[in-house]
Amino acid sequence: MKKSFFFLIAFLGITVFGQKAETKTGTPTITDYTFLKSKMKMDDVVTKADKAPEFPGGMEAFHRKFAENMDIIDVKTNKINTRVYFIVEKNGYVRYVTATGDDKKHSAAAETAIRRMFVKWKPATVNNEPVRYLYTFPLSLKKY
């Protein structure tokens, strides 16, 4: 399974950026709270904090863990844009994972990959107090 994933990466370019708000497709952005409110509990959620949440080992470890948990799907288009939203709770656990994008299968696979990551984050803080933080994880796949 892992070998086939790395084979897929050899033919597809994977570009992963964190907390980026703009999009060129019809995918909802971080400011589209109407969509998000229908999918998750947004009470007391912040999108800006004094200190953002931290994945154990840093973002490279997060990207690696995400790639390990992502199922390989058949991509029929040349480009896929998916945006995964989740809330890092005050206790550091991830809840309310939802994804939007061009390809429903890819969005579902991205959601599942995040849900498989049973890792406690260091929570975001405002005035040295932990807060609920809405994290946005854009994911793009492009065939070369």
PDB file of C-alpha atoms in Angstrom:
ATOM      1  CA  MET A   1       0.000   0.000   0.000  1.00  0.00           C
ATOM      2  CA  LYS A   2       2.764   2.458   0.936  1.00  0.00           C
ATOM      3  CA  LYS A   3       4.767   1.595  -2.177  1.00  0.00           C
ATOM      4  CA  SER A   4       1.780   2.254  -4.409  1.00  0.00           C
ATOM      5  CA  PHE A   5       1.218   5.608  -2.715  1.00  0.00           C
ATOM      6  CA  PHE A   6       4.789   6.684  -3.406  1.00  0.00           C
ATOM      7  CA  PHE A   7       4.358   5.447  -6.981  1.00  0.00           C
ATOM      8  CA  LEU A   8       1.309   7.690  -7.273  1.00  0.00           C
ATOM      9  CA  ILE A   9       3.313  10.643  -5.983  1.00  0.00           C
ATOM     10  CA  ALA A  10       5.934   9.983  -8.669  1.00  0.00           C
ATOM     11  CA  PHE A  11       3.316  10.643 -11.343  1.00  0.00           C
ATOM     12  CA  LEU A  12       1.315  13.269  -9.544  1.00  0.00           C
ATOM     13  CA  GLY A  13       2.671  16.417  -8.009  1.00  0.00           C
ATOM     14  CA  ILE A  14       1.348  16.928  -4.540  1.00  0.00           C
ATOM     15  CA  THR A  15       1.347  20.426  -3.204  1.00  0.00           C
ATOM     16  CA  VAL A  16       0.289  20.954   0.359  1.00  0.00           C
ATOM     17  CA  PHE A  17       0.014  24.340   2.051  1.00  0.00           C
ATOM     18  CA  GLY A  18      -1.514  25.204   5.419  1.00  0.00           C
ATOM     19  CA  GLN A  19      -3.938  28.005   6.285  1.00  0.00           C
ATOM     20  CA  LYS A  20      -4.322  29.572   2.859  1.00  0.00           C
ATOM     21  CA  ALA A  21      -7.658  31.299   2.235  1.00  0.00           C
ATOM     22  CA  GLU A  22      -7.902  31.884  -1.515  1.00  0.00           C
ATOM     23  CA  THR A  23      -9.125  29.404  -4.105  1.00  0.00           C
ATOM     24  CA  LYS A  24      -9.553  29.489  -7.882  1.00  0.00           C
ATOM     25  CA  THR A  25     -12.367  26.956  -8.031  1.00  0.00           C
ATOM     26  CA  GLY A  26     -15.845  26.876  -6.553  1.00  0.00           C
ATOM     27  CA  THR A  27     -14.460  25.317  -3.385  1.00  0.00           C
ATOM     28  CA  PRO A  28     -15.576  27.221  -0.271  1.00  0.00           C
ATOM     29  CA  THR A  29     -12.866  29.287   1.381  1.00  0.00           C
ATOM     30  CA  ILE A  30     -12.178  29.755   5.058  1.00  0.00           C
ATOM     31  CA  THR A  31     -14.531  32.758   5.070  1.00  0.00           C
ATOM     32  CA  ASP A  32     -17.491  30.672   3.857  1.00  0.00           C
ATOM     33  CA  TYR A  33     -18.932  30.164   7.337  1.00  0.00           C
ATOM     34  CA  THR A  34     -22.414  29.325   6.040  1.00  0.00           C
ATOM     35  CA  PHE A  35     -21.095  26.081   4.603  1.00  0.00           C
ATOM     36  CA  LEU A  36     -19.000  25.294   7.679  1.00  0.00           C
ATOM     37  CA  LYS A  37     -21.788  26.042  10.171  1.00  0.00           C
ATOM     38  CA  SER A  38     -23.934  23.426   8.473  1.00  0.00           C
ATOM     39  CA  LYS A  39     -21.179  20.826   8.928  1.00  0.00           C
ATOM     40  CA  MET A  40     -19.623  21.582  12.318  1.00  0.00           C
ATOM     41  CA  LYS A  41     -20.196  23.215  15.680  1.00  0.00           C
ATOM     42  CA  MET A  42     -18.583  26.650  15.356  1.00  0.00           C
ATOM     43  CA  ASP A  43     -19.228  28.031  18.875  1.00  0.00           C
ATOM     44  CA  ASP A  44     -16.190  29.878  20.252  1.00  0.00           C
ATOM     45  CA  VAL A  45     -14.018  28.924  17.255  1.00  0.00           C
ATOM     46  CA  VAL A  46     -11.188  31.242  16.236  1.00  0.00           C
ATOM     47  CA  THR A  47      -9.273  31.418  12.965  1.00  0.00           C
ATOM     48  CA  LYS A  48      -6.494  33.635  14.298  1.00  0.00           C
ATOM     49  CA  ALA A  49      -4.610  33.035  17.512  1.00  0.00           C
ATOM     50  CA  ASP A  50      -1.515  34.286  19.293  1.00  0.00           C
ATOM     51  CA  LYS A  51      -0.067  30.831  18.801  1.00  0.00           C
ATOM     52  CA  ALA A  52      -1.488  28.435  16.195  1.00  0.00           C
ATOM     53  CA  PRO A  53      -2.022  24.760  17.037  1.00  0.00           C
ATOM     54  CA  GLU A  54       1.021  22.548  16.594  1.00  0.00           C
ATOM     55  CA  PHE A  55       1.153  18.966  15.388  1.00  0.00           C
ATOM     56  CA  PRO A  56       3.671  16.851  17.345  1.00  0.00           C
ATOM     57  CA  GLY A  57       6.870  16.907  15.292  1.00  0.00           C
ATOM     58  CA  GLY A  58       5.822  19.914  13.210  1.00  0.00           C
ATOM     59  CA  MET A  59       4.044  20.352   9.913  1.00  0.00           C
ATOM     60  CA  GLU A  60       6.395  18.050   8.006  1.00  0.00           C
ATOM     61  CA  ALA A  61       5.382  15.254  10.367  1.00  0.00           C
ATOM     62  CA  PHE A  62       1.725  16.191   9.817  1.00  0.00           C
ATOM     63  CA  HIS A  63       2.122  16.040   6.032  1.00  0.00           C
ATOM     64  CA  ARG A  64       3.932  12.704   6.257  1.00  0.00           C
ATOM     65  CA  LYS A  65       1.277  11.215   8.576  1.00  0.00           C
ATOM     66  CA  PHE A  66      -1.491  12.540   6.334  1.00  0.00           C
ATOM     67  CA  ALA A  67       0.140  10.972   3.252  1.00  0.00           C
ATOM     68  CA  GLU A  68       0.444   7.629   5.069  1.00  0.00           C
ATOM     69  CA  ASN A  69      -3.255   7.685   5.981  1.00  0.00           C
ATOM     70  CA  MET A  70      -4.589   8.918   2.634  1.00  0.00           C
ATOM     71  CA  ASP A  71      -6.208   6.209   0.536  1.00  0.00           C
ATOM     72  CA  ILE A  72      -5.179   5.991  -3.094  1.00  0.00           C
ATOM     73  CA  ILE A  73      -8.052   6.886  -5.376  1.00  0.00           C
ATOM     74  CA  ASP A  74      -8.467   6.880  -9.126  1.00  0.00           C
ATOM     75  CA  VAL A  75      -7.981  10.441 -10.338  1.00  0.00           C
ATOM     76  CA  LYS A  76      -9.647  11.068 -13.692  1.00  0.00           C
ATOM     77  CA  THR A  77      -8.948  14.788 -14.006  1.00  0.00           C
ATOM     78  CA  ASN A  78      -5.645  16.608 -14.428  1.00  0.00           C
ATOM     79  CA  LYS A  79      -6.115  18.750 -11.332  1.00  0.00           C
ATOM     80  CA  ILE A  80      -7.916  18.301  -8.030  1.00  0.00           C
ATOM     81  CA  ASN A  81      -8.378  20.939  -5.352  1.00  0.00           C
ATOM     82  CA  THR A  82      -9.608  19.860  -1.943  1.00  0.00           C
ATOM     83  CA  ARG A  83      -9.881  21.875   1.229  1.00  0.00           C
ATOM     84  CA  VAL A  84     -10.109  20.046   4.557  1.00  0.00           C
ATOM     85  CA  TYR A  85     -11.463  21.875   7.602  1.00  0.00           C
ATOM     86  CA  PHE A  86     -11.221  20.635  11.168  1.00  0.00           C
ATOM     87  CA  ILE A  87     -11.327  22.039  14.657  1.00  0.00           C
ATOM     88  CA  VAL A  88      -8.422  21.572  17.047  1.00  0.00           C
ATOM     89  CA  GLU A  89     -10.162  21.584  20.405  1.00  0.00           C
ATOM     90  CA  LYS A  90      -8.865  23.164  23.620  1.00  0.00           C
ATOM     91  CA  ASN A  91      -7.698  19.721  24.752  1.00  0.00           C
ATOM     92  CA  GLY A  92      -5.700  19.247  21.514  1.00  0.00           C
ATOM     93  CA  TYR A  93      -7.906  16.654  19.850  1.00  0.00           C
ATOM     94  CA  VAL A  94      -9.305  17.065  16.336  1.00  0.00           C
ATOM     95  CA  ARG A  95     -13.082  17.107  15.810  1.00  0.00           C
ATOM     96  CA  TYR A  96     -15.606  18.030  13.131  1.00  0.00           C
ATOM     97  CA  VAL A  97     -13.581  17.094  10.068  1.00  0.00           C
ATOM     98  CA  THR A  98     -15.150  18.111   6.771  1.00  0.00           C
ATOM     99  CA  ALA A  99     -13.743  18.477   3.268  1.00  0.00           C
ATOM    100  CA  THR A 100     -14.885  20.183   0.095  1.00  0.00           C
ATOM    101  CA  GLY A 101     -13.464  20.028  -3.372  1.00  0.00           C
ATOM    102  CA  ASP A 102     -13.731  19.297  -7.048  1.00  0.00           C
ATOM    103  CA  ASP A 103     -13.800  15.519  -6.601  1.00  0.00           C
ATOM    104  CA  LYS A 104     -16.130  13.976  -3.993  1.00  0.00           C
ATOM    105  CA  LYS A 105     -14.057  10.777  -3.698  1.00  0.00           C
ATOM    106  CA  HIS A 106     -10.899  12.749  -3.063  1.00  0.00           C
ATOM    107  CA  SER A 107     -12.658  14.922  -0.461  1.00  0.00           C
ATOM    108  CA  ALA A 108     -13.965  11.833   1.338  1.00  0.00           C
ATOM    109  CA  ALA A 109     -10.504  10.229   1.276  1.00  0.00           C
ATOM    110  CA  ALA A 110      -8.944  13.403   2.707  1.00  0.00           C
ATOM    111  CA  GLU A 111     -11.547  13.503   5.502  1.00  0.00           C
ATOM    112  CA  THR A 112     -10.864   9.871   6.326  1.00  0.00           C
ATOM    113  CA  ALA A 113      -7.098  10.454   6.385  1.00  0.00           C
ATOM    114  CA  ILE A 114      -7.474  13.222   8.972  1.00  0.00           C
ATOM    115  CA  ARG A 115      -9.870  11.113  11.072  1.00  0.00           C
ATOM    116  CA  ARG A 116      -7.336   8.255  11.106  1.00  0.00           C
ATOM    117  CA  MET A 117      -4.760  10.512  12.728  1.00  0.00           C
ATOM    118  CA  PHE A 118      -5.388   9.889  16.419  1.00  0.00           C
ATOM    119  CA  VAL A 119      -2.790  12.398  17.549  1.00  0.00           C
ATOM    120  CA  LYS A 120      -3.129  15.076  20.194  1.00  0.00           C
ATOM    121  CA  TRP A 121      -2.086  18.517  18.945  1.00  0.00           C
ATOM    122  CA  LYS A 122      -0.743  21.319  21.078  1.00  0.00           C
ATOM    123  CA  PRO A 123      -3.814  23.607  21.106  1.00  0.00           C
ATOM    124  CA  ALA A 124      -3.907  27.169  19.816  1.00  0.00           C
ATOM    125  CA  THR A 125      -3.711  29.891  22.436  1.00  0.00           C
ATOM    126  CA  VAL A 126      -5.034  33.412  22.838  1.00  0.00           C
ATOM    127  CA  ASN A 127      -3.677  35.319  25.853  1.00  0.00           C
ATOM    128  CA  ASN A 128      -2.000  32.055  26.962  1.00  0.00           C
ATOM    129  CA  GLU A 129      -5.402  30.316  27.191  1.00  0.00           C
ATOM    130  CA  PRO A 130      -6.240  27.343  24.928  1.00  0.00           C
ATOM    131  CA  VAL A 131      -8.936  28.020  22.321  1.00  0.00           C
ATOM    132  CA  ARG A 132     -10.916  26.082  19.728  1.00  0.00           C
ATOM    133  CA  TYR A 133      -9.200  26.684  16.400  1.00  0.00           C
ATOM    134  CA  LEU A 134     -10.575  26.199  12.895  1.00  0.00           C
ATOM    135  CA  TYR A 135      -7.746  24.720  10.860  1.00  0.00           C
ATOM    136  CA  THR A 136      -7.786  24.764   7.065  1.00  0.00           C
ATOM    137  CA  PHE A 137      -5.715  22.285   5.113  1.00  0.00           C
ATOM    138  CA  PRO A 138      -5.697  22.906   1.328  1.00  0.00           C
ATOM    139  CA  LEU A 139      -4.621  19.982  -0.793  1.00  0.00           C
ATOM    140  CA  SER A 140      -3.940  20.083  -4.528  1.00  0.00           C
ATOM    141  CA  LEU A 141      -3.046  17.272  -6.893  1.00  0.00           C
ATOM    142  CA  LYS A 142      -1.839  18.012 -10.378  1.00  0.00           C
ATOM    143  CA  LYS A 143      -0.798  15.595 -13.128  1.00  0.00           C
ATOM    144  CA  TYR A 144       2.303  16.572 -15.001  1.00  0.00           C
TER     145      TYR A 144
END
